Amino acid sequence: MLPRRGLFALGSATLVAALAPAPAAAAPRRYPFTLGVASGDPLPDGVILWTRLAPSPFEPMGGLTYASHRVSWQLARDDRFRTVIRSGTATATAEYGHSVHVDVRGLEPGREYWYRFRTGGHVSATGRTRTMPAQGSSPGRLRFAAASCQAYQDGWFTAYRHLAAEDLDLVFFLGDYIYEGAITPDGGNRFDTSLRLPDTYTLASDTLDLYRMRYALYHTDPDLQAAHAAFPWVVTWDDHEVQDNYAAGVSRYPVDPVDFLVHRANAYRAYWENLPLRLPQLPAGPDALLYRRLRYGDLATAHVLDTRQYRSDQACGDNLRAGCAARDDAGRTILGRAQRDWLLDGMSDSGTHWNLIAQQVMMAECHYGGPAARMDMDKWDGYAADRRAVLLHAGRVPGTVVLTGDIHFNYAADLRVDFARPGTPAVGVELVCTSISSGGDGSESTPNLEQQLAFNPHLRFANAQRGYVRAELTRERLRADYRVVPYVTRLDAPILTRASFVTERTRPGLVHT
Ligand SMILES: [Fe+2]
């Protein structure tokens, strides 16, 4: 496939590749599939397959030169590849960080497939994926998991090993796939003395090459690789794929806005290169179209949001604020006008039983109570007009489920147009999944969470452990299980279900089971 080019050159690797004569294809001598394989954004007739060549993942350019590499791929009906039904060849070029994105089409709806890649005599791990049910079909259930926030340096990704063993159709990843800050040579909380990361990892990412190296490190994690190889993923980003709490073109630091857009362009580019995304999601300079929709027969539509790229700067200087009147300003937005219209129209027109809104930051109101009822200006609490528009709309369309990441806590919340009136009917529910590792080991609860539960009656559950949310959607009911691991700073944590909730499609409201 021939990707379109960004608006401007993004770092030295891109520039050199663009100016140099096309290098001859060569075979990498050392094993190049150290970053695993992945699939994503399934359609009834297709799926994106991904890999990236990096024989030395911690080195610039993964230890490769500017040479391109031909990579062949196969997709089969069985895990032994006895019945290969699609195959082809792609080119991994330095310009795209030696990544490969294969948009396979012509597949059958609602079935499992296995895939693998090959180059220079090396064979990748085998991935399993699944197409969406046919457009007009009426599937009885959808099983998915929601995960977010995987700070490598905060702990092991053990939760992903358990997630890979679940029985799922899809995984939603809701942001903070990487963290841009420094990592010590032993991987921080992992205390992995065999890792010996180069000093380049102590630099915060801002260039394209540093972001590429950051993704390479994350992709070497075997539990993350297992979770990618087990299911198709639907990904969106939050802030740390670029910079903590950035807002559209506004950095958290006082830097030249043009410099920050170059920084954002580098980050967006590396994101696309390193995840199973289609060409329409390839950034053009500092802009990328990440919000998109996927359908699961007539059962569910997933509206995947981007609440970072188009948002107004955080109100009242960001962070926790009490009495910030600006958060109610009608002119402030977290979605941007175009995405907001797209979402509201899409919810009305979906024609499916459920509307899943896969997004980043907490939508339910959440304050600490008392006279200083502080709220977090980075969340939907800081963008009250957009939240009101979405929730008013949800009240007219049954089956709204918001999936959220970001905050490193589990929450289960009923959504109301006016959270101050707990007697009014809920218009949907929100499942906030905790982090995979961010925040370290975590705990059952914290004093802040206890306070939030006491002062926010729509919050049905809060928990500060690590893990993910597993959910099953049937035609009239959603069941959600909060799966947690007791620790992440040591290996081999077991998994357990900390709490479970159900809600009815036409009578929203989470009930503890
Ligand atoms: Fe996070």
mmCIF file of N, CA, C and O and ligand atoms in Angstrom, residues 149 176 179 240 406 408 438, ligand 1:
data_model
loop_
_atom_site.group_PDB
_atom_site.id
_atom_site.type_symbol
_atom_site.label_atom_id
_atom_site.label_comp_id
_atom_site.label_asym_id
_atom_site.label_seq_id
_atom_site.Cartn_x
_atom_site.Cartn_y
_atom_site.Cartn_z
ATOM 1 N N CYS A 149 -3.822 2.976 30.069
ATOM 2 C CA CYS A 149 -2.788 3.431 31.015
ATOM 3 C C CYS A 149 -1.791 2.341 31.395
ATOM 4 O O CYS A 149 -1.899 1.707 32.442
ATOM 5 N N ASP A 176 -3.236 6.414 26.784
ATOM 6 C CA ASP A 176 -1.984 6.253 27.529
ATOM 7 C C ASP A 176 -1.343 4.895 27.230
ATOM 8 O O ASP A 176 -1.031 4.122 28.133
ATOM 9 N N TYR A 179 3.936 6.325 27.991
ATOM 10 C CA TYR A 179 4.140 7.558 28.765
ATOM 11 C C TYR A 179 5.427 8.178 28.255
ATOM 12 O O TYR A 179 6.414 7.475 28.023
ATOM 13 N N HIS A 240 -0.872 11.121 27.269
ATOM 14 C CA HIS A 240 0.546 10.739 27.408
ATOM 15 C C HIS A 240 1.179 10.206 26.124
ATOM 16 O O HIS A 240 2.400 10.093 26.059
ATOM 17 N N ASP A 406 -7.848 6.653 31.609
ATOM 18 C CA ASP A 406 -7.159 7.857 32.095
ATOM 19 C C ASP A 406 -6.810 7.929 33.572
ATOM 20 O O ASP A 406 -5.727 8.348 33.950
ATOM 21 N N HIS A 408 -6.702 5.862 36.325
ATOM 22 C CA HIS A 408 -6.006 4.849 37.135
ATOM 23 C C HIS A 408 -6.850 4.387 38.321
ATOM 24 O O HIS A 408 -6.307 3.925 39.321
ATOM 25 N N SER A 438 -0.172 1.767 35.460
ATOM 26 C CA SER A 438 0.120 3.137 35.905
ATOM 27 C C SER A 438 -0.312 3.341 37.353
ATOM 28 O O SER A 438 -1.428 2.972 37.729
HETATM 29 FE FE FE B 1 -2.770 7.385 32.444
#
